[in-house]
XYZ file of C-alpha atoms in Angstrom:
523
model
C -34.468 -42.111 29.865
C -33.365 -42.982 26.330
C -29.698 -42.619 25.427
C -29.906 -40.118 22.582
C -26.173 -40.537 21.862
C -26.301 -44.326 21.454
C -26.816 -44.319 17.682
C -24.460 -41.785 16.155
C -22.724 -40.860 12.929
C -19.113 -39.706 12.613
C -18.314 -37.082 9.962
C -14.663 -36.727 8.983
C -13.991 -33.227 7.698
C -11.628 -32.766 4.749
C -12.106 -28.987 4.775
C -15.338 -28.619 2.813
C -17.422 -25.467 3.145
C -20.487 -27.721 3.495
C -19.291 -30.009 6.315
C -21.359 -28.358 9.038
C -24.344 -28.538 6.698
C -23.918 -32.328 6.457
C -24.035 -32.530 10.248
C -27.102 -30.329 10.463
C -28.902 -32.488 7.906
C -28.067 -35.644 9.883
C -29.292 -33.996 13.094
C -32.516 -32.939 11.323
C -33.124 -36.590 10.487
C -33.040 -37.201 14.239
C -29.589 -38.738 14.710
C -26.676 -37.391 16.748
C -23.406 -36.838 14.898
C -20.026 -35.244 15.462
C -17.513 -33.615 13.132
C -13.867 -34.603 13.510
C -10.921 -33.396 11.442
C -9.693 -35.990 8.947
C -6.412 -36.256 10.899
C -8.084 -36.747 14.293
C -6.500 -39.574 16.313
C -7.768 -42.656 14.413
C -7.535 -44.841 17.506
C -10.538 -42.937 18.900
C -12.861 -44.033 16.105
C -13.459 -47.477 17.584
C -14.084 -45.978 21.025
C -16.564 -43.496 19.546
C -18.438 -46.496 18.073
C -20.287 -44.760 15.226
C -23.090 -46.585 13.411
C -21.818 -45.049 10.170
C -19.106 -42.724 8.838
C -19.398 -39.841 6.362
C -16.322 -38.544 4.520
C -16.895 -34.901 3.584
C -15.842 -32.969 0.526
C -12.754 -30.771 0.528
C -10.708 -28.282 -1.510
C -7.637 -30.491 -2.026
C -6.879 -32.847 -4.914
C -6.377 -36.531 -4.164
C -3.903 -36.621 -7.055
C -1.478 -34.315 -5.212
C 1.216 -35.863 -2.976
C 0.469 -35.431 0.704
C -3.222 -34.653 0.217
C -5.574 -35.770 3.031
C -6.574 -39.421 3.325
C -9.144 -41.256 5.407
C -7.487 -43.286 8.195
C -7.541 -47.049 7.684
C -9.578 -47.281 10.888
C -12.538 -45.974 8.843
C -12.498 -49.004 6.567
C -11.712 -51.367 9.442
C -14.679 -50.177 11.511
C -17.108 -52.515 9.746
C -19.811 -49.830 9.447
C -21.508 -48.165 6.444
C -19.516 -45.374 4.786
C -20.677 -42.484 2.622
C -18.062 -40.519 0.701
C -19.162 -37.122 -0.636
C -17.187 -35.468 -3.467
C -13.571 -35.483 -2.165
C -14.697 -38.184 0.279
C -15.738 -40.378 -2.663
C -12.473 -39.695 -4.461
C -10.248 -40.632 -1.520
C -12.382 -43.756 -0.934
C -11.896 -44.782 -4.551
C -8.145 -44.144 -4.544
C -7.484 -45.775 -1.158
C -9.523 -48.868 -2.024
C -7.798 -49.548 -5.351
C -9.615 -47.340 -7.866
C -8.292 -44.378 -9.825
C -8.877 -40.634 -9.670
C -7.780 -38.161 -12.315
C -7.458 -34.389 -12.327
C -7.196 -31.998 -15.221
C -10.811 -32.386 -16.263
C -13.154 -29.479 -16.871
C -14.407 -28.262 -13.503
C -18.103 -28.965 -12.967
C -19.957 -26.536 -10.723
C -23.713 -26.184 -10.431
C -26.800 -28.175 -11.248
C -26.510 -31.510 -13.052
C -28.704 -34.554 -13.645
C -27.611 -37.987 -12.468
C -29.023 -40.954 -14.359
C -29.334 -44.074 -12.198
C -27.511 -47.097 -13.600
C -28.299 -49.967 -11.200
C -30.096 -50.583 -7.882
C -28.662 -48.523 -5.019
C -30.255 -48.045 -1.605
C -29.524 -44.310 -1.632
C -30.958 -43.564 -5.092
C -33.681 -46.144 -5.833
C -37.020 -44.594 -6.766
C -35.779 -41.002 -6.715
C -35.959 -38.550 -9.590
C -38.099 -38.697 -12.697
C -38.257 -41.577 -15.142
C -37.133 -40.904 -18.705
C -38.295 -42.587 -21.895
C -35.651 -45.315 -21.459
C -36.909 -46.097 -17.950
C -33.833 -44.669 -16.197
C -34.356 -42.119 -13.433
C -32.936 -38.612 -13.684
C -32.071 -36.976 -10.339
C -31.260 -33.264 -10.047
C -28.059 -32.743 -8.017
C -25.485 -30.061 -7.155
C -21.923 -30.609 -8.381
C -18.745 -28.866 -7.266
C -15.544 -30.628 -8.334
C -12.545 -30.742 -10.637
C -11.127 -34.240 -10.094
C -13.232 -37.321 -10.743
C -13.141 -41.077 -10.273
C -12.135 -42.793 -13.539
C -11.865 -46.414 -12.340
C -13.881 -48.012 -9.558
C -12.225 -49.980 -6.755
C -12.848 -53.743 -6.536
C -16.307 -54.592 -5.214
C -17.919 -51.343 -6.376
C -20.370 -50.803 -9.217
C -21.493 -47.593 -10.911
C -24.811 -46.390 -9.442
C -25.227 -43.149 -11.360
C -23.717 -41.078 -14.166
C -24.049 -37.595 -15.636
C -23.380 -36.470 -19.195
C -19.799 -35.599 -18.245
C -19.041 -37.908 -15.283
C -19.293 -41.656 -15.781
C -18.939 -42.489 -12.082
C -21.135 -39.868 -10.390
C -22.206 -42.433 -7.782
C -20.683 -45.758 -6.777
C -21.951 -48.516 -4.515
C -20.765 -51.654 -2.742
C -24.070 -52.750 -1.250
C -22.584 -55.834 0.423
C -20.469 -53.613 2.685
C -22.964 -50.702 2.578
C -20.270 -48.390 1.241
C -21.372 -45.539 -1.019
C -19.739 -42.668 -2.854
C -21.381 -39.702 -4.567
C -19.633 -37.026 -6.618
C -22.414 -34.521 -5.863
C -23.522 -32.862 -2.608
C -26.700 -34.353 -1.096
C -26.511 -31.970 1.882
C -27.317 -28.788 -0.102
C -30.876 -27.798 -0.946
C -30.043 -27.654 -4.668
C -29.917 -31.476 -4.602
C -33.696 -31.706 -4.415
C -33.876 -35.197 -2.875
C -30.562 -35.042 -1.040
C -32.250 -35.101 2.381
C -33.914 -38.401 1.477
C -30.569 -39.842 0.322
C -29.001 -38.937 3.669
C -32.002 -40.343 5.558
C -31.628 -43.645 3.703
C -27.949 -43.803 4.581
C -28.375 -42.881 8.244
C -31.601 -44.733 9.034
C -31.730 -47.620 6.547
C -28.074 -48.420 5.834
C -26.747 -47.556 9.308
C -29.864 -48.592 11.239
C -29.887 -45.512 13.485
C -32.902 -44.782 15.657
C -34.144 -41.189 15.341
C -33.934 -40.147 18.985
C -32.300 -36.739 18.473
C -35.425 -34.585 18.981
C -35.922 -31.284 20.802
C -37.849 -32.908 23.646
C -35.214 -35.634 24.109
C -32.346 -33.126 23.890
C -33.919 -31.062 26.677
C -34.539 -34.119 28.852
C -30.951 -35.299 28.366
C -29.467 -31.816 29.004
C -31.521 -31.362 32.173
C -30.344 -34.716 33.537
C -26.710 -33.967 32.708
C -26.787 -30.499 34.291
C -28.314 -31.895 37.480
C -25.659 -34.614 37.640
C -22.873 -32.122 36.909
C -23.677 -29.320 39.372
C -25.543 -31.227 42.080
C -26.796 -28.764 44.672
C -24.287 -25.996 43.811
C -25.254 -22.480 42.738
C -24.728 -21.435 39.113
C -24.075 -17.975 37.664
C -24.973 -16.920 34.104
C -24.255 -13.690 32.259
C -27.546 -13.046 30.485
C -27.139 -10.881 27.394
C -30.656 -11.142 26.011
C -29.302 -12.973 22.951
C -30.556 -16.342 21.781
C -27.841 -18.561 23.272
C -27.777 -17.080 26.771
C -31.594 -16.912 26.904
C -31.902 -20.586 25.986
C -29.231 -21.514 28.542
C -31.167 -19.576 31.196
C -34.458 -21.304 30.318
C -32.779 -24.728 30.277
C -31.004 -24.203 33.607
C -34.202 -22.872 35.174
C -35.893 -26.150 34.265
C -32.926 -28.185 35.511
C -31.969 -26.484 38.772
C -34.501 -23.681 39.374
C -33.498 -21.516 42.320
C -29.833 -22.569 42.168
C -29.431 -20.295 39.112
C -28.708 -16.571 39.280
C -28.487 -14.522 36.073
C -26.755 -11.161 35.842
C -28.110 -8.948 33.066
C -25.952 -5.901 32.367
C -28.022 -3.229 30.611
C -25.309 -1.353 28.741
C -27.512 1.273 27.122
C -26.326 -0.186 23.795
C -29.096 -2.739 23.364
C -32.111 -2.788 21.063
C -34.976 -0.390 21.809
C -36.494 -1.229 25.227
C -34.657 -4.572 25.203
C -33.787 -4.388 28.895
C -37.464 -4.300 29.865
C -38.251 -7.073 27.362
C -35.535 -9.329 28.796
C -36.847 -8.850 32.312
C -40.451 -9.417 31.235
C -39.605 -12.614 29.380
C -36.968 -14.190 31.589
C -37.893 -12.985 35.084
C -41.665 -12.637 34.878
C -42.690 -15.192 32.228
C -39.987 -17.875 32.717
C -39.453 -17.383 36.451
C -35.676 -17.001 36.161
C -33.864 -15.123 38.964
C -32.302 -12.151 37.143
C -30.209 -9.365 38.663
C -30.482 -6.342 36.380
C -27.653 -3.815 36.415
C -28.407 -0.470 34.773
C -24.920 0.473 33.615
C -25.629 2.792 30.675
C -24.047 5.787 32.403
C -20.812 3.907 33.061
C -20.619 2.741 29.441
C -21.173 6.157 27.884
C -18.617 7.688 30.252
C -16.049 4.979 29.432
C -16.627 5.383 25.681
C -16.388 9.173 25.679
C -13.942 10.447 23.081
C -13.218 6.988 21.605
C -13.814 6.571 17.853
C -11.709 3.550 16.842
C -13.952 0.448 16.453
C -11.501 -1.990 18.019
C -10.847 0.349 20.935
C -14.615 0.603 21.502
C -14.917 -3.194 21.524
C -12.165 -3.503 24.128
C -13.737 -0.900 26.409
C -17.171 -2.534 26.150
C -15.776 -6.007 26.828
C -13.546 -4.911 29.698
C -16.358 -2.985 31.388
C -18.715 -5.937 31.099
C -16.191 -8.181 32.842
C -15.697 -5.553 35.537
C -19.431 -5.125 36.245
C -20.170 -8.837 36.018
C -17.400 -9.572 38.513
C -18.698 -6.898 40.899
C -22.144 -8.485 40.883
C -20.770 -12.022 41.177
C -18.793 -11.037 44.281
C -22.044 -10.032 45.975
C -23.320 -13.621 45.679
C -22.335 -16.407 48.037
C -21.708 -20.042 47.265
C -21.523 -19.782 43.459
C -19.308 -22.556 42.083
C -20.303 -22.775 38.407
C -20.334 -20.340 35.508
C -22.802 -21.165 32.722
C -21.903 -20.235 29.145
C -23.768 -20.384 25.848
C -20.987 -22.164 23.943
C -22.500 -23.933 20.920
C -21.109 -26.647 18.637
C -19.757 -24.371 15.856
C -17.621 -22.634 18.530
C -16.142 -26.012 19.462
C -15.523 -26.978 15.817
C -13.914 -23.639 14.912
C -11.633 -23.823 17.926
C -10.576 -27.400 17.314
C -8.153 -26.784 14.474
C -7.179 -29.694 12.213
C -4.985 -31.595 14.621
C -5.787 -34.122 17.289
C -6.505 -32.975 20.803
C -7.913 -29.501 20.215
C -11.611 -30.347 20.185
C -12.298 -28.911 23.644
C -10.593 -25.525 23.261
C -13.197 -22.741 23.381
C -12.704 -19.323 21.776
C -11.701 -16.891 24.483
C -14.108 -14.219 23.298
C -17.202 -16.381 23.624
C -19.770 -14.882 25.993
C -17.829 -13.956 29.155
C -14.416 -15.243 28.154
C -11.703 -14.573 30.720
C -13.965 -14.881 33.747
C -13.533 -18.597 34.576
C -9.783 -18.342 35.327
C -10.167 -15.120 37.275
C -13.155 -16.165 39.355
C -12.170 -19.788 39.988
C -15.499 -21.070 38.690
C -16.130 -24.358 36.920
C -17.848 -24.239 33.521
C -21.235 -25.666 32.632
C -22.032 -25.484 28.914
C -25.340 -27.249 28.198
C -25.499 -26.160 24.528
C -21.999 -27.168 23.435
C -23.291 -30.113 21.349
C -25.897 -28.047 19.493
C -26.008 -26.073 16.265
C -27.739 -22.684 16.247
C -30.884 -24.014 14.579
C -31.127 -26.701 17.275
C -30.681 -24.063 19.989
C -33.571 -22.102 18.496
C -35.821 -25.162 18.325
C -35.253 -26.166 21.940
C -35.741 -22.528 22.956
C -39.267 -22.626 21.541
C -39.821 -26.037 23.150
C -38.771 -24.548 26.507
C -41.402 -21.833 26.164
C -39.386 -18.835 24.981
C -41.244 -16.533 22.541
C -40.574 -17.477 18.927
C -40.029 -13.808 18.092
C -37.114 -13.709 20.558
C -35.595 -17.046 19.587
C -35.655 -16.448 15.819
C -34.549 -12.837 15.724
C -31.620 -11.663 13.662
C -28.019 -11.705 14.965
C -26.959 -8.798 17.178
C -23.270 -7.966 17.804
C -21.812 -8.518 21.263
C -20.811 -4.824 21.638
C -24.375 -3.928 20.609
C -25.026 -0.477 19.184
C -21.464 0.450 20.147
C -20.316 -0.823 16.736
C -23.396 0.431 14.867
C -22.748 4.008 15.953
C -19.834 5.085 13.765
C -17.336 7.235 15.588
C -17.838 8.308 19.202
C -20.662 6.630 21.132
C -22.994 9.104 22.828
C -26.228 8.498 24.722
C -28.282 10.654 22.356
C -26.909 8.838 19.315
C -27.715 5.467 20.904
C -31.283 6.592 21.635
C -31.881 7.764 18.056
C -30.305 4.653 16.565
C -32.264 2.259 18.781
C -35.526 3.960 17.813
C -34.677 4.023 14.089
C -33.697 0.350 14.233
C -36.969 -0.447 16.007
C -39.000 1.268 13.271
C -37.125 -0.650 10.554
C -37.574 -4.027 12.262
C -41.196 -3.279 13.139
C -42.025 -2.536 9.501
C -40.166 -5.637 8.286
C -42.347 -7.729 10.602
C -45.572 -5.917 9.647
C -44.889 -6.488 5.960
C -43.882 -10.153 6.258
C -40.288 -9.420 5.254
C -38.434 -10.076 8.506
C -37.993 -13.829 8.017
C -37.120 -13.342 4.342
C -33.884 -11.501 5.169
C -31.050 -12.960 7.220
C -30.080 -9.803 9.089
C -31.403 -6.261 9.125
C -30.441 -3.231 11.193
C -29.840 0.515 11.219
C -26.495 2.329 11.474
C -25.877 5.822 12.882
C -23.585 7.918 10.674
C -21.617 10.715 12.407
C -22.331 13.229 9.653
C -25.019 15.901 9.414
C -27.071 16.531 6.310
C -29.295 19.462 5.484
C -33.020 18.767 5.357
C -36.359 20.536 5.491
C -38.538 19.854 8.539
C -41.841 21.672 8.337
C -41.008 25.051 6.827
C -37.563 25.245 8.365
C -34.183 24.000 7.261
C -32.602 21.422 9.568
C -29.029 20.223 9.816
C -29.376 16.740 11.327
C -27.979 13.204 11.473
C -28.056 10.426 8.852
C -29.279 6.839 9.362
C -28.231 3.982 7.064
C -30.391 0.879 6.719
C -28.783 -2.497 6.071
C -30.520 -5.776 5.122
C -28.776 -8.855 3.723
C -29.576 -12.342 2.515
C -27.083 -15.096 3.289
C -26.810 -18.792 4.061
C -23.590 -18.937 6.066
C -22.793 -15.233 6.793
C -19.449 -15.771 5.033
C -20.859 -14.180 1.873
C -24.014 -12.073 1.595
C -26.134 -10.194 -0.939
C -27.959 -6.970 -0.113
C -31.680 -7.603 0.185
C -33.759 -6.180 -2.668
C -36.485 -4.750 -0.458
C -39.398 -3.068 -2.293
C -38.950 0.639 -3.013
C -42.384 1.389 -1.551
C -41.373 -0.326 1.686
C -38.093 1.583 1.961
C -39.910 4.823 1.219
C -42.385 4.143 4.036
C -39.608 3.256 6.539
C -37.640 6.384 5.624
C -40.704 8.591 6.110
C -41.453 7.051 9.498
C -37.881 7.492 10.772
C -37.603 11.121 9.632
C -41.112 12.097 10.747
C -41.014 10.360 14.122
C -37.443 11.035 15.227
C -36.348 14.594 15.814
C -32.666 14.720 14.936
C -32.699 12.601 11.753
C -32.924 14.378 8.396
C -31.865 11.668 5.937
C -32.095 7.871 5.509
C -29.933 5.866 3.064
C -29.939 2.172 2.079
C -26.729 0.116 1.937
C -26.453 -1.904 -1.311
C -22.980 -3.391 -0.689
C -22.405 -7.133 -0.866
C -20.032 -9.244 1.212
C -17.346 -9.297 -0.067
C -16.071 -6.651 -0.548
C -18.000 -5.061 2.311
C -18.703 -6.727 5.657
C -22.241 -7.153 6.975
C -21.658 -4.888 9.994
C -20.192 -1.457 9.305
C -17.571 -1.696 12.064
C-alpha cells in the first residue's frame, strides 16, 4: 500500500480567513497537508519533514512590534516556500527586504503583469500588446513589500503594487501579494499545483480511493478484533464513518441510531434503509420520540432545549451501550476543521477535540477508547469518500442539519404535532428545490415553525392556524451569508403546496435576512 502521507505540505497559519481554503486546494491537487499555527513548536518542523511550506495571509501588520513571524526553522528546512499576502511580507522582512504600511488598502480584483520568468506564473494570463502577460488575481492587503530581500527578483506587478510577486528560483522560494487559493484568482489553482507538484516534487497520492484504503488499514491496526460502537445520527459525518468502519471491520461494528422525533420527514426509515439494508451496517434503532417530547414539554428557551436534547441523547445512548458486551472503542465523526478550531494558537493543543462534537462526554464516562477515522479530512473530502464508499449522493451532499434537529427550528415549546407539521413543510420545500434544480444552488434551506397563529381562509371557512417561515441562504464559509433570491413563481408554488397539503398551516413567509445581523438558524 502506498504511503499517502509521504509527500506533504506544511501550512503555517498567521490567522487568515482563507487558510483552510489553501489546505483544501492543496488536497484537491492530490497532496496531503496540515495546518499549524505560526507559533507551533518549530522543532517539530524537521520531524514533520514537509516537501514544501506555505505561509498564509493574516490580519496583522508586519510593521507593528510583536507581530507574528515565521520561525527560522522554515528557512532552514531547505524546502520550497510560498508566502501568500502576509506570508510574503514576513518573508521579505525576515530575509532582509522592507515592508511599509500606510498605503491605500487594496481589496478586490486586480491584474498582475508578469515581469520575468517564474515557475508559478509562466504562461498564465493573457498577452498584452507589449508581450507581457496580464493575470487576474484577488487582492486583500494594506501593507506591501517596498524592497526585495537579497536573492529575490520581481516576478509580477500591478498598477499600484510594484512587487506583487517575488521569486528566488534558485531556492524555489516564492511570494505573492494576492490570494491564489480563492476562485477570484482565475488561475490560482494552477499556481498552487505548480508550487506543490513542480517546485516541491510531491506525488499526487491523496485521492478518495487511497484515503479509504489507508483509513481501512489504520482502523484495522488500531482496533484489532475489538468491538466498536458508533452513535449514528443520519448526518454526513456519522454515516461516512459507519460506511468506512463497515468496510474495515464489518461485524465488529454496532451503530446506535436514536430516532428523536426531531429529524427530517421519514428520516429514520431512510437511515435504516440506507445503512442497514443497502450498506449492511448493524444498526440498533431506538424510537425515542415520546421521551423527547415529554422531556421538552413546557420548555421554550433555545439553550435549555439544546441541553435537554443533548442530555437525553447521552442517557439513551448509554442505556443501549450497556446492553452490548465487549465494546472497547467509541467511533466519532471528528473532522479536520474540528481539530484546527480546537487547537488554539499555541503549541500542544492540536489534539484537543471540542466537547460538543457528536457524543461528547461519553468517552470519559464509558471508559471507551476513541477511533476517529475522519479526523484528517475536510468536509468536502468526507463527502467524496462517502460517494466512493457507496452512500447515495443525495444523502452525502445534503444541506447542514443542526444537532438538536427540529428542536431548534420549532420556536418556543416543542410539541409532537408541531414537529410533524414542520417536518412535512420542510420536506415539501426541499422536494421542490430538488425538482426545480435549485437545491445545489443554495447552501442551506429549511423551514421554521413559528408559534403564532394567523387568520386564513380554507375553502369557504375562516381558519386560525400556524405560520411557517422558509429560509434559504447562499454562503461560502457559513460565517457570512446572503438570503437566496429564489424565483417568485417558485416560492408561490411552494407556499401553495404547504398550505393546501398541510391542515394546520394558514400562512407561509420567506426570510430575507442576511448574516450578519441575523444568524442562519433562527435559534
